[in-house]
Amino acid sequence: QVERLYVLVGDRLDPTIPASTRAEWLADAVPAATIIVTPDYLPDANQPLADRALELLPERPTIAFTSEQWGAGWAEAIGARHVMVDLDRTRFPISSSEIRSNLREHYTWLVPAARAALAKRVVLAGAESTGKSTLAVDLANHYQTVWVPEYGRWYSDGRAGLKDRTWTADEFVRIAITHHQGEADLARRSANGLVILDTDALVTKVWHRRYLDSPNPILEELVDEFLPDLYFVCAPDFEWVHDGTRESPNYRDSMHIDTLQLIAATGVPFIELTGDQSKRLKEAIAVIDETVHSEPLI
């Protein structure tokens, strides 16, 4: 209906989500619109609000979209034709107050950028053949949300035919960055305020230490930047399964210890999971429900 669209975002100095952040989310959802943030300190009356809008807008609007009863009076005050948008909540059968009242239950009503930003991250860490991927799928199914597959596994499979399979430090950095990008993309579709990850940059660091045994400052920075809200460390206490990609069971114990020590140094809460897959899943669900899934998202 319009050639140019402007969206006004009121800033009431909300300490939970700054208006600038909400504006970024809206800009991501509606890239064709111009988002304008303004302090929201005016009285709830049409004329003061109209005067403020006219000060902010680069041109006088011809159409004003609202979904409020007061919208027609406000549109008249700025000299625009009013278009009521879904006043009866039939197209979008929920209000913003309902969403805020139970954010997890109504999480999928949020714009993708907000879903990605607010979701809690749970990482499954551990050595080879410790059930990380299986547990990630099971947790994602339980919480009806997304899980992020291990990019490093895909990358390792892709280089398996090389004659010289010596690893370089740059490869580990690229693995960490690409894995995080996959997380960022999938988090936009997350539900229930939760994202499950099969490994992360810290696990990539463990592999870097295993192969190169040398510092990697860039990887260290990525570990700090991408820290999750909770770690589960899967113990190597059941049979190692060779699947054509895995190398050897000989390093599982040492890598498990290294993983535990590195995670402990981050200060991020973690739980070591032992036993069969059923026991691990049950314990992981109990811990998530008591911690990240019960904490406020904002």
PDB file of C-alpha atoms in Angstrom:
ATOM      1  CA  GLN A   1       0.000   0.000   0.000  1.00  0.00           C
ATOM      2  CA  VAL A   2       2.942   2.381   0.452  1.00  0.00           C
ATOM      3  CA  GLU A   3       6.146   3.416  -1.299  1.00  0.00           C
ATOM      4  CA  ARG A   4       7.991   4.116   1.951  1.00  0.00           C
ATOM      5  CA  LEU A   5       7.281   2.699   5.389  1.00  0.00           C
ATOM      6  CA  TYR A   6       8.368   4.243   8.691  1.00  0.00           C
ATOM      7  CA  VAL A   7       8.045   2.438  12.028  1.00  0.00           C
ATOM      8  CA  LEU A   8       8.107   4.477  15.234  1.00  0.00           C
ATOM      9  CA  VAL A   9       9.536   2.709  18.298  1.00  0.00           C
ATOM     10  CA  GLY A  10       8.871   4.308  21.679  1.00  0.00           C
ATOM     11  CA  ASP A  11      11.675   4.154  24.237  1.00  0.00           C
ATOM     12  CA  ARG A  12      10.475   4.139  27.836  1.00  0.00           C
ATOM     13  CA  LEU A  13      13.985   3.429  29.090  1.00  0.00           C
ATOM     14  CA  ASP A  14      13.084  -0.224  29.646  1.00  0.00           C
ATOM     15  CA  PRO A  15      16.157  -1.770  31.322  1.00  0.00           C
ATOM     16  CA  THR A  16      15.344  -5.268  30.039  1.00  0.00           C
ATOM     17  CA  ILE A  17      15.457  -4.704  26.278  1.00  0.00           C
ATOM     18  CA  PRO A  18      16.727  -1.306  25.067  1.00  0.00           C
ATOM     19  CA  ALA A  19      14.753   0.369  22.306  1.00  0.00           C
ATOM     20  CA  SER A  20      17.835   0.320  20.099  1.00  0.00           C
ATOM     21  CA  THR A  21      17.893  -3.480  20.327  1.00  0.00           C
ATOM     22  CA  ARG A  22      14.187  -3.754  19.531  1.00  0.00           C
ATOM     23  CA  ALA A  23      14.748  -1.447  16.570  1.00  0.00           C
ATOM     24  CA  GLU A  24      17.498  -3.752  15.280  1.00  0.00           C
ATOM     25  CA  TRP A  25      15.157  -6.741  15.544  1.00  0.00           C
ATOM     26  CA  LEU A  26      12.440  -4.892  13.645  1.00  0.00           C
ATOM     27  CA  ALA A  27      14.877  -3.769  10.968  1.00  0.00           C
ATOM     28  CA  ASP A  28      15.905  -7.396  10.500  1.00  0.00           C
ATOM     29  CA  ALA A  29      12.263  -8.502  10.207  1.00  0.00           C
ATOM     30  CA  VAL A  30      11.182  -5.628   7.938  1.00  0.00           C
ATOM     31  CA  PRO A  31      14.307  -4.576   6.031  1.00  0.00           C
ATOM     32  CA  ALA A  32      12.341  -2.312   3.682  1.00  0.00           C
ATOM     33  CA  ALA A  33      11.129  -0.141   6.573  1.00  0.00           C
ATOM     34  CA  THR A  34      12.893   2.786   8.217  1.00  0.00           C
ATOM     35  CA  ILE A  35      12.906   2.311  11.991  1.00  0.00           C
ATOM     36  CA  ILE A  36      12.858   5.462  14.123  1.00  0.00           C
ATOM     37  CA  VAL A  37      13.410   5.367  17.897  1.00  0.00           C
ATOM     38  CA  THR A  38      12.040   8.137  20.081  1.00  0.00           C
ATOM     39  CA  PRO A  39      11.875   8.663  23.861  1.00  0.00           C
ATOM     40  CA  ASP A  40       8.344   7.826  25.003  1.00  0.00           C
ATOM     41  CA  TYR A  41       7.711  10.432  27.672  1.00  0.00           C
ATOM     42  CA  LEU A  42       4.703  12.218  26.156  1.00  0.00           C
ATOM     43  CA  PRO A  43       1.175  12.020  27.591  1.00  0.00           C
ATOM     44  CA  ASP A  44      -1.156   9.461  26.022  1.00  0.00           C
ATOM     45  CA  ALA A  45      -3.002  12.040  23.948  1.00  0.00           C
ATOM     46  CA  ASN A  46      -3.317  12.231  20.180  1.00  0.00           C
ATOM     47  CA  GLN A  47      -2.017  15.732  19.547  1.00  0.00           C
ATOM     48  CA  PRO A  48       1.289  15.524  21.475  1.00  0.00           C
ATOM     49  CA  LEU A  49       1.988  12.123  19.927  1.00  0.00           C
ATOM     50  CA  ALA A  50       1.117  13.422  16.469  1.00  0.00           C
ATOM     51  CA  ASP A  51       3.341  16.477  16.877  1.00  0.00           C
ATOM     52  CA  ARG A  52       6.240  14.265  17.926  1.00  0.00           C
ATOM     53  CA  ALA A  53       5.715  11.935  14.965  1.00  0.00           C
ATOM     54  CA  LEU A  54       5.755  14.850  12.537  1.00  0.00           C
ATOM     55  CA  GLU A  55       9.015  16.094  14.079  1.00  0.00           C
ATOM     56  CA  LEU A  56      10.661  12.717  13.561  1.00  0.00           C
ATOM     57  CA  LEU A  57       9.382  11.730  10.133  1.00  0.00           C
ATOM     58  CA  PRO A  58      11.303  13.060   7.124  1.00  0.00           C
ATOM     59  CA  GLU A  59       8.031  13.637   5.278  1.00  0.00           C
ATOM     60  CA  ARG A  60       4.352  14.032   6.115  1.00  0.00           C
ATOM     61  CA  PRO A  61       2.711  10.608   5.991  1.00  0.00           C
ATOM     62  CA  THR A  62      -0.363   9.914   3.895  1.00  0.00           C
ATOM     63  CA  ILE A  63      -1.299   6.636   5.609  1.00  0.00           C
ATOM     64  CA  ALA A  64      -1.015   5.660   9.278  1.00  0.00           C
ATOM     65  CA  PHE A  65      -1.185   2.002  10.341  1.00  0.00           C
ATOM     66  CA  THR A  66      -2.162   1.111  13.914  1.00  0.00           C
ATOM     67  CA  SER A  67      -3.888  -1.735  15.716  1.00  0.00           C
ATOM     68  CA  GLU A  68      -5.316   0.395  18.515  1.00  0.00           C
ATOM     69  CA  GLN A  69      -8.676   2.029  19.159  1.00  0.00           C
ATOM     70  CA  TRP A  70      -6.994   5.425  19.471  1.00  0.00           C
ATOM     71  CA  GLY A  71      -5.328   5.044  16.083  1.00  0.00           C
ATOM     72  CA  ALA A  72      -7.959   6.895  14.057  1.00  0.00           C
ATOM     73  CA  GLY A  73      -7.688  10.020  16.199  1.00  0.00           C
ATOM     74  CA  TRP A  74      -3.901   9.982  16.045  1.00  0.00           C
ATOM     75  CA  ALA A  75      -3.927   9.529  12.271  1.00  0.00           C
ATOM     76  CA  GLU A  76      -6.312  12.453  11.910  1.00  0.00           C
ATOM     77  CA  ALA A  77      -4.012  14.617  14.027  1.00  0.00           C
ATOM     78  CA  ILE A  78      -1.085  13.990  11.665  1.00  0.00           C
ATOM     79  CA  GLY A  79      -3.273  14.419   8.593  1.00  0.00           C
ATOM     80  CA  ALA A  80      -3.084  10.831   7.371  1.00  0.00           C
ATOM     81  CA  ARG A  81      -5.643   8.218   6.348  1.00  0.00           C
ATOM     82  CA  HIS A  82      -5.955   5.601   9.068  1.00  0.00           C
ATOM     83  CA  VAL A  83      -5.656   1.878   8.322  1.00  0.00           C
ATOM     84  CA  MET A  84      -6.664  -0.401  11.189  1.00  0.00           C
ATOM     85  CA  VAL A  85      -4.546  -3.548  11.349  1.00  0.00           C
ATOM     86  CA  ASP A  86      -6.096  -6.654  12.898  1.00  0.00           C
ATOM     87  CA  LEU A  87      -7.856  -4.934  15.798  1.00  0.00           C
ATOM     88  CA  ASP A  88      -9.798  -8.113  16.619  1.00  0.00           C
ATOM     89  CA  ARG A  89      -6.602 -10.215  16.647  1.00  0.00           C
ATOM     90  CA  THR A  90      -7.891 -12.609  14.000  1.00  0.00           C
ATOM     91  CA  ARG A  91      -4.860 -12.695  11.715  1.00  0.00           C
ATOM     92  CA  PHE A  92      -2.464 -12.610  14.666  1.00  0.00           C
ATOM     93  CA  PRO A  93      -4.507 -14.096  17.536  1.00  0.00           C
ATOM     94  CA  ILE A  94      -2.321 -12.825  20.354  1.00  0.00           C
ATOM     95  CA  SER A  95      -1.378  -9.524  21.961  1.00  0.00           C
ATOM     96  CA  SER A  96       2.041  -8.290  23.018  1.00  0.00           C
ATOM     97  CA  SER A  97       0.981  -8.411  26.669  1.00  0.00           C
ATOM     98  CA  GLU A  98       0.041 -12.085  26.285  1.00  0.00           C
ATOM     99  CA  ILE A  99       3.418 -12.831  24.718  1.00  0.00           C
ATOM    100  CA  ARG A 100       5.246 -11.097  27.557  1.00  0.00           C
ATOM    101  CA  SER A 101       3.185 -12.932  30.171  1.00  0.00           C
ATOM    102  CA  ASN A 102       4.627 -16.298  29.086  1.00  0.00           C
ATOM    103  CA  LEU A 103       7.495 -15.735  26.702  1.00  0.00           C
ATOM    104  CA  ARG A 104       8.492 -19.382  26.321  1.00  0.00           C
ATOM    105  CA  GLU A 105       4.980 -20.579  25.535  1.00  0.00           C
ATOM    106  CA  HIS A 106       4.545 -17.888  22.879  1.00  0.00           C
ATOM    107  CA  TYR A 107       8.165 -17.824  21.733  1.00  0.00           C
ATOM    108  CA  THR A 108       7.475 -18.500  18.068  1.00  0.00           C
ATOM    109  CA  TRP A 109       5.481 -15.255  17.809  1.00  0.00           C
ATOM    110  CA  LEU A 110       8.722 -13.313  18.244  1.00  0.00           C
ATOM    111  CA  VAL A 111      10.564 -12.069  15.175  1.00  0.00           C
ATOM    112  CA  PRO A 112      13.522 -14.312  14.200  1.00  0.00           C
ATOM    113  CA  ALA A 113      16.227 -11.933  15.434  1.00  0.00           C
ATOM    114  CA  ALA A 114      14.585 -11.760  18.866  1.00  0.00           C
ATOM    115  CA  ARG A 115      14.297 -15.536  19.063  1.00  0.00           C
ATOM    116  CA  ALA A 116      17.991 -15.872  18.291  1.00  0.00           C
ATOM    117  CA  ALA A 117      19.020 -13.191  20.772  1.00  0.00           C
ATOM    118  CA  LEU A 118      16.943 -14.348  23.745  1.00  0.00           C
ATOM    119  CA  ALA A 119      17.349 -18.130  23.509  1.00  0.00           C
ATOM    120  CA  LYS A 120      19.432 -19.967  26.079  1.00  0.00           C
ATOM    121  CA  ARG A 121      22.263 -22.103  24.687  1.00  0.00           C
ATOM    122  CA  VAL A 122      22.985 -25.642  25.907  1.00  0.00           C
ATOM    123  CA  VAL A 123      26.153 -27.311  24.577  1.00  0.00           C
ATOM    124  CA  LEU A 124      26.904 -31.033  24.536  1.00  0.00           C
ATOM    125  CA  ALA A 125      30.657 -31.516  24.848  1.00  0.00           C
ATOM    126  CA  GLY A 126      32.906 -34.533  25.066  1.00  0.00           C
ATOM    127  CA  ALA A 127      35.281 -36.808  23.212  1.00  0.00           C
ATOM    128  CA  GLU A 128      34.471 -39.067  20.249  1.00  0.00           C
ATOM    129  CA  SER A 129      31.705 -41.638  20.493  1.00  0.00           C
ATOM    130  CA  THR A 130      30.161 -40.375  23.725  1.00  0.00           C
ATOM    131  CA  GLY A 131      26.587 -39.923  22.480  1.00  0.00           C
ATOM    132  CA  LYS A 132      26.617 -36.149  21.944  1.00  0.00           C
ATOM    133  CA  SER A 133      24.749 -36.111  18.641  1.00  0.00           C
ATOM    134  CA  THR A 134      22.135 -38.618  19.756  1.00  0.00           C
ATOM    135  CA  LEU A 135      21.521 -36.664  22.931  1.00  0.00           C
ATOM    136  CA  ALA A 136      21.293 -33.384  21.003  1.00  0.00           C
ATOM    137  CA  VAL A 137      18.563 -34.808  18.773  1.00  0.00           C
ATOM    138  CA  ASP A 138      16.679 -36.263  21.739  1.00  0.00           C
ATOM    139  CA  LEU A 139      16.798 -32.980  23.664  1.00  0.00           C
ATOM    140  CA  ALA A 140      15.692 -30.973  20.636  1.00  0.00           C
ATOM    141  CA  ASN A 141      12.753 -33.328  20.147  1.00  0.00           C
ATOM    142  CA  HIS A 142      11.824 -33.130  23.812  1.00  0.00           C
ATOM    143  CA  TYR A 143      11.830 -29.325  23.867  1.00  0.00           C
ATOM    144  CA  GLN A 144      10.540 -29.049  20.276  1.00  0.00           C
ATOM    145  CA  THR A 145      13.336 -26.720  19.300  1.00  0.00           C
ATOM    146  CA  VAL A 146      16.391 -26.650  17.043  1.00  0.00           C
ATOM    147  CA  TRP A 147      19.725 -28.381  17.468  1.00  0.00           C
ATOM    148  CA  VAL A 148      23.002 -27.419  15.810  1.00  0.00           C
ATOM    149  CA  PRO A 149      24.934 -30.325  14.227  1.00  0.00           C
ATOM    150  CA  GLU A 150      28.703 -30.495  14.643  1.00  0.00           C
ATOM    151  CA  TYR A 151      30.244 -28.658  11.697  1.00  0.00           C
ATOM    152  CA  GLY A 152      33.699 -30.004  12.532  1.00  0.00           C
ATOM    153  CA  ARG A 153      32.468 -33.549  11.864  1.00  0.00           C
ATOM    154  CA  TRP A 154      31.202 -32.550   8.406  1.00  0.00           C
ATOM    155  CA  TYR A 155      34.458 -30.744   7.657  1.00  0.00           C
ATOM    156  CA  SER A 156      36.570 -33.682   8.801  1.00  0.00           C
ATOM    157  CA  ASP A 157      34.577 -36.060   6.591  1.00  0.00           C
ATOM    158  CA  GLY A 158      35.149 -33.763   3.623  1.00  0.00           C
ATOM    159  CA  ARG A 159      38.946 -33.823   3.938  1.00  0.00           C
ATOM    160  CA  ALA A 160      39.221 -37.579   4.531  1.00  0.00           C
ATOM    161  CA  GLY A 161      40.462 -38.280   1.001  1.00  0.00           C
ATOM    162  CA  LEU A 162      43.481 -35.998   1.261  1.00  0.00           C
ATOM    163  CA  LYS A 163      46.922 -37.546   1.058  1.00  0.00           C
ATOM    164  CA  ASP A 164      48.270 -34.978   3.505  1.00  0.00           C
ATOM    165  CA  ARG A 165      45.711 -34.672   6.295  1.00  0.00           C
ATOM    166  CA  THR A 166      47.863 -32.534   8.575  1.00  0.00           C
ATOM    167  CA  TRP A 167      45.700 -30.020  10.401  1.00  0.00           C
ATOM    168  CA  THR A 168      46.423 -26.278  10.463  1.00  0.00           C
ATOM    169  CA  ALA A 169      45.490 -23.732  13.111  1.00  0.00           C
ATOM    170  CA  ASP A 170      43.444 -21.783  10.575  1.00  0.00           C
ATOM    171  CA  GLU A 171      41.202 -24.789   9.951  1.00  0.00           C
ATOM    172  CA  PHE A 172      40.140 -24.909  13.585  1.00  0.00           C
ATOM    173  CA  VAL A 173      39.323 -21.200  13.562  1.00  0.00           C
ATOM    174  CA  ARG A 174      37.198 -21.668  10.453  1.00  0.00           C
ATOM    175  CA  ILE A 175      35.420 -24.630  12.027  1.00  0.00           C
ATOM    176  CA  ALA A 176      34.565 -22.599  15.137  1.00  0.00           C
ATOM    177  CA  ILE A 177      33.314 -19.621  13.118  1.00  0.00           C
ATOM    178  CA  THR A 178      31.255 -21.700  10.697  1.00  0.00           C
ATOM    179  CA  HIS A 179      29.732 -23.756  13.504  1.00  0.00           C
ATOM    180  CA  HIS A 180      28.710 -20.542  15.241  1.00  0.00           C
ATOM    181  CA  GLN A 181      27.176 -19.222  12.029  1.00  0.00           C
ATOM    182  CA  GLY A 182      25.074 -22.364  11.816  1.00  0.00           C
ATOM    183  CA  GLU A 183      23.994 -21.750  15.394  1.00  0.00           C
ATOM    184  CA  ALA A 184      23.079 -18.146  14.604  1.00  0.00           C
ATOM    185  CA  ASP A 185      20.988 -19.229  11.621  1.00  0.00           C
ATOM    186  CA  LEU A 186      19.157 -22.044  13.398  1.00  0.00           C
ATOM    187  CA  ALA A 187      18.574 -19.963  16.538  1.00  0.00           C
ATOM    188  CA  ARG A 188      16.292 -17.735  14.454  1.00  0.00           C
ATOM    189  CA  ARG A 189      13.909 -20.696  14.296  1.00  0.00           C
ATOM    190  CA  SER A 190      14.314 -21.721  17.932  1.00  0.00           C
ATOM    191  CA  ALA A 191      11.320 -22.481  20.138  1.00  0.00           C
ATOM    192  CA  ASN A 192      10.754 -22.479  23.886  1.00  0.00           C
ATOM    193  CA  GLY A 193      13.715 -20.139  24.339  1.00  0.00           C
ATOM    194  CA  LEU A 194      16.251 -22.929  23.879  1.00  0.00           C
ATOM    195  CA  VAL A 195      18.976 -23.934  21.408  1.00  0.00           C
ATOM    196  CA  ILE A 196      20.800 -27.277  21.690  1.00  0.00           C
ATOM    197  CA  LEU A 197      24.349 -27.463  20.297  1.00  0.00           C
ATOM    198  CA  ASP A 198      26.400 -30.518  19.421  1.00  0.00           C
ATOM    199  CA  THR A 199      29.830 -29.101  20.394  1.00  0.00           C
ATOM    200  CA  ASP A 200      31.040 -25.491  20.216  1.00  0.00           C
ATOM    201  CA  ALA A 201      34.228 -23.425  19.931  1.00  0.00           C
ATOM    202  CA  LEU A 202      35.573 -24.802  23.214  1.00  0.00           C
ATOM    203  CA  VAL A 203      35.284 -28.363  21.933  1.00  0.00           C
ATOM    204  CA  THR A 204      37.065 -27.214  18.777  1.00  0.00           C
ATOM    205  CA  LYS A 205      39.794 -25.878  21.058  1.00  0.00           C
ATOM    206  CA  VAL A 206      40.134 -29.323  22.648  1.00  0.00           C
ATOM    207  CA  TRP A 207      40.720 -30.828  19.205  1.00  0.00           C
ATOM    208  CA  HIS A 208      43.192 -28.075  18.354  1.00  0.00           C
ATOM    209  CA  ARG A 209      45.177 -28.955  21.482  1.00  0.00           C
ATOM    210  CA  ARG A 210      44.957 -32.645  20.588  1.00  0.00           C
ATOM    211  CA  TYR A 211      46.440 -32.170  17.100  1.00  0.00           C
ATOM    212  CA  LEU A 212      48.655 -29.085  17.360  1.00  0.00           C
ATOM    213  CA  ASP A 213      49.360 -28.680  21.083  1.00  0.00           C
ATOM    214  CA  SER A 214      50.000 -24.962  20.657  1.00  0.00           C
ATOM    215  CA  PRO A 215      48.243 -21.695  21.553  1.00  0.00           C
ATOM    216  CA  ASN A 216      45.700 -20.229  19.146  1.00  0.00           C
ATOM    217  CA  PRO A 217      44.820 -16.669  20.255  1.00  0.00           C
ATOM    218  CA  ILE A 218      42.040 -16.268  17.694  1.00  0.00           C
ATOM    219  CA  LEU A 219      40.383 -19.501  18.782  1.00  0.00           C
ATOM    220  CA  GLU A 220      40.727 -18.444  22.422  1.00  0.00           C
ATOM    221  CA  GLU A 221      38.824 -15.234  21.632  1.00  0.00           C
ATOM    222  CA  LEU A 222      36.086 -17.192  19.881  1.00  0.00           C
ATOM    223  CA  VAL A 223      35.691 -19.493  22.881  1.00  0.00           C
ATOM    224  CA  ASP A 224      35.180 -16.483  25.156  1.00  0.00           C
ATOM    225  CA  GLU A 225      32.820 -14.795  22.696  1.00  0.00           C
ATOM    226  CA  PHE A 226      30.606 -17.833  22.084  1.00  0.00           C
ATOM    227  CA  LEU A 227      30.211 -19.161  25.642  1.00  0.00           C
ATOM    228  CA  PRO A 228      26.835 -20.865  26.226  1.00  0.00           C
ATOM    229  CA  ASP A 229      24.559 -20.855  29.262  1.00  0.00           C
ATOM    230  CA  LEU A 230      25.085 -24.510  30.198  1.00  0.00           C
ATOM    231  CA  TYR A 231      27.432 -27.381  29.316  1.00  0.00           C
ATOM    232  CA  PHE A 232      26.819 -31.108  29.465  1.00  0.00           C
ATOM    233  CA  VAL A 233      30.024 -33.151  29.244  1.00  0.00           C
ATOM    234  CA  CYS A 234      29.350 -36.674  27.977  1.00  0.00           C
ATOM    235  CA  ALA A 235      31.652 -39.164  29.665  1.00  0.00           C
ATOM    236  CA  PRO A 236      33.469 -41.873  27.636  1.00  0.00           C
ATOM    237  CA  ASP A 237      32.084 -44.643  29.800  1.00  0.00           C
ATOM    238  CA  PHE A 238      30.502 -46.839  27.152  1.00  0.00           C
ATOM    239  CA  GLU A 239      31.840 -48.738  24.142  1.00  0.00           C
ATOM    240  CA  TRP A 240      33.598 -46.761  21.422  1.00  0.00           C
ATOM    241  CA  VAL A 241      31.915 -47.235  18.033  1.00  0.00           C
ATOM    242  CA  HIS A 242      33.938 -46.888  14.829  1.00  0.00           C
ATOM    243  CA  ASP A 243      31.821 -45.229  12.124  1.00  0.00           C
ATOM    244  CA  GLY A 244      34.395 -44.649   9.401  1.00  0.00           C
ATOM    245  CA  THR A 245      35.295 -41.142  10.577  1.00  0.00           C
ATOM    246  CA  ARG A 246      36.254 -41.511  14.217  1.00  0.00           C
ATOM    247  CA  GLU A 247      39.936 -42.035  14.806  1.00  0.00           C
ATOM    248  CA  SER A 248      40.646 -44.027  17.920  1.00  0.00           C
ATOM    249  CA  PRO A 249      39.364 -44.687  21.437  1.00  0.00           C
ATOM    250  CA  ASN A 250      42.872 -44.110  22.805  1.00  0.00           C
ATOM    251  CA  TYR A 251      42.457 -40.369  23.301  1.00  0.00           C
ATOM    252  CA  ARG A 252      38.943 -40.333  24.748  1.00  0.00           C
ATOM    253  CA  ASP A 253      39.936 -40.244  28.405  1.00  0.00           C
ATOM    254  CA  SER A 254      42.572 -37.526  28.026  1.00  0.00           C
ATOM    255  CA  MET A 255      40.279 -35.385  25.866  1.00  0.00           C
ATOM    256  CA  HIS A 256      37.472 -35.837  28.368  1.00  0.00           C
ATOM    257  CA  ILE A 257      39.689 -34.564  31.184  1.00  0.00           C
ATOM    258  CA  ASP A 258      40.875 -31.662  29.033  1.00  0.00           C
ATOM    259  CA  THR A 259      37.268 -30.755  28.227  1.00  0.00           C
ATOM    260  CA  LEU A 260      36.258 -30.768  31.888  1.00  0.00           C
ATOM    261  CA  GLN A 261      39.209 -28.591  32.880  1.00  0.00           C
ATOM    262  CA  LEU A 262      38.668 -26.044  30.103  1.00  0.00           C
ATOM    263  CA  ILE A 263      34.953 -25.750  30.831  1.00  0.00           C
ATOM    264  CA  ALA A 264      35.577 -25.366  34.567  1.00  0.00           C
ATOM    265  CA  ALA A 265      37.924 -22.473  33.798  1.00  0.00           C
ATOM    266  CA  THR A 266      35.177 -20.599  31.916  1.00  0.00           C
ATOM    267  CA  GLY A 267      32.865 -20.381  34.908  1.00  0.00           C
ATOM    268  CA  VAL A 268      29.918 -21.660  32.855  1.00  0.00           C
ATOM    269  CA  PRO A 269      27.796 -24.198  34.798  1.00  0.00           C
ATOM    270  CA  PHE A 270      28.358 -27.777  33.656  1.00  0.00           C
ATOM    271  CA  ILE A 271      27.231 -31.293  34.442  1.00  0.00           C
ATOM    272  CA  GLU A 272      29.061 -34.515  33.606  1.00  0.00           C
ATOM    273  CA  LEU A 273      26.700 -37.127  32.171  1.00  0.00           C
ATOM    274  CA  THR A 274      27.416 -40.820  32.675  1.00  0.00           C
ATOM    275  CA  GLY A 275      25.613 -44.074  31.994  1.00  0.00           C
ATOM    276  CA  ASP A 276      23.495 -45.129  29.038  1.00  0.00           C
ATOM    277  CA  GLN A 277      21.664 -42.758  26.705  1.00  0.00           C
ATOM    278  CA  SER A 278      18.357 -43.101  28.533  1.00  0.00           C
ATOM    279  CA  LYS A 279      19.928 -42.132  31.854  1.00  0.00           C
ATOM    280  CA  ARG A 280      21.780 -39.201  30.283  1.00  0.00           C
ATOM    281  CA  LEU A 281      18.672 -37.873  28.586  1.00  0.00           C
ATOM    282  CA  LYS A 282      16.630 -38.072  31.771  1.00  0.00           C
ATOM    283  CA  GLU A 283      19.313 -36.289  33.796  1.00  0.00           C
ATOM    284  CA  ALA A 284      19.879 -33.628  31.147  1.00  0.00           C
ATOM    285  CA  ILE A 285      16.159 -32.812  30.969  1.00  0.00           C
ATOM    286  CA  ALA A 286      15.965 -32.544  34.747  1.00  0.00           C
ATOM    287  CA  VAL A 287      18.944 -30.172  34.874  1.00  0.00           C
ATOM    288  CA  ILE A 288      17.676 -28.005  32.000  1.00  0.00           C
ATOM    289  CA  ASP A 289      14.224 -27.748  33.584  1.00  0.00           C
ATOM    290  CA  GLU A 290      15.739 -26.675  36.895  1.00  0.00           C
ATOM    291  CA  THR A 291      18.170 -24.145  35.394  1.00  0.00           C
ATOM    292  CA  VAL A 292      18.124 -22.487  31.970  1.00  0.00           C
ATOM    293  CA  HIS A 293      14.522 -23.463  31.186  1.00  0.00           C
ATOM    294  CA  SER A 294      13.207 -21.938  34.386  1.00  0.00           C
ATOM    295  CA  GLU A 295      15.261 -18.734  34.273  1.00  0.00           C
ATOM    296  CA  PRO A 296      13.673 -15.551  32.865  1.00  0.00           C
ATOM    297  CA  LEU A 297      14.545 -14.906  29.231  1.00  0.00           C
ATOM    298  CA  ILE A 298      14.548 -11.151  29.776  1.00  0.00           C
TER     299      ILE A 298
END
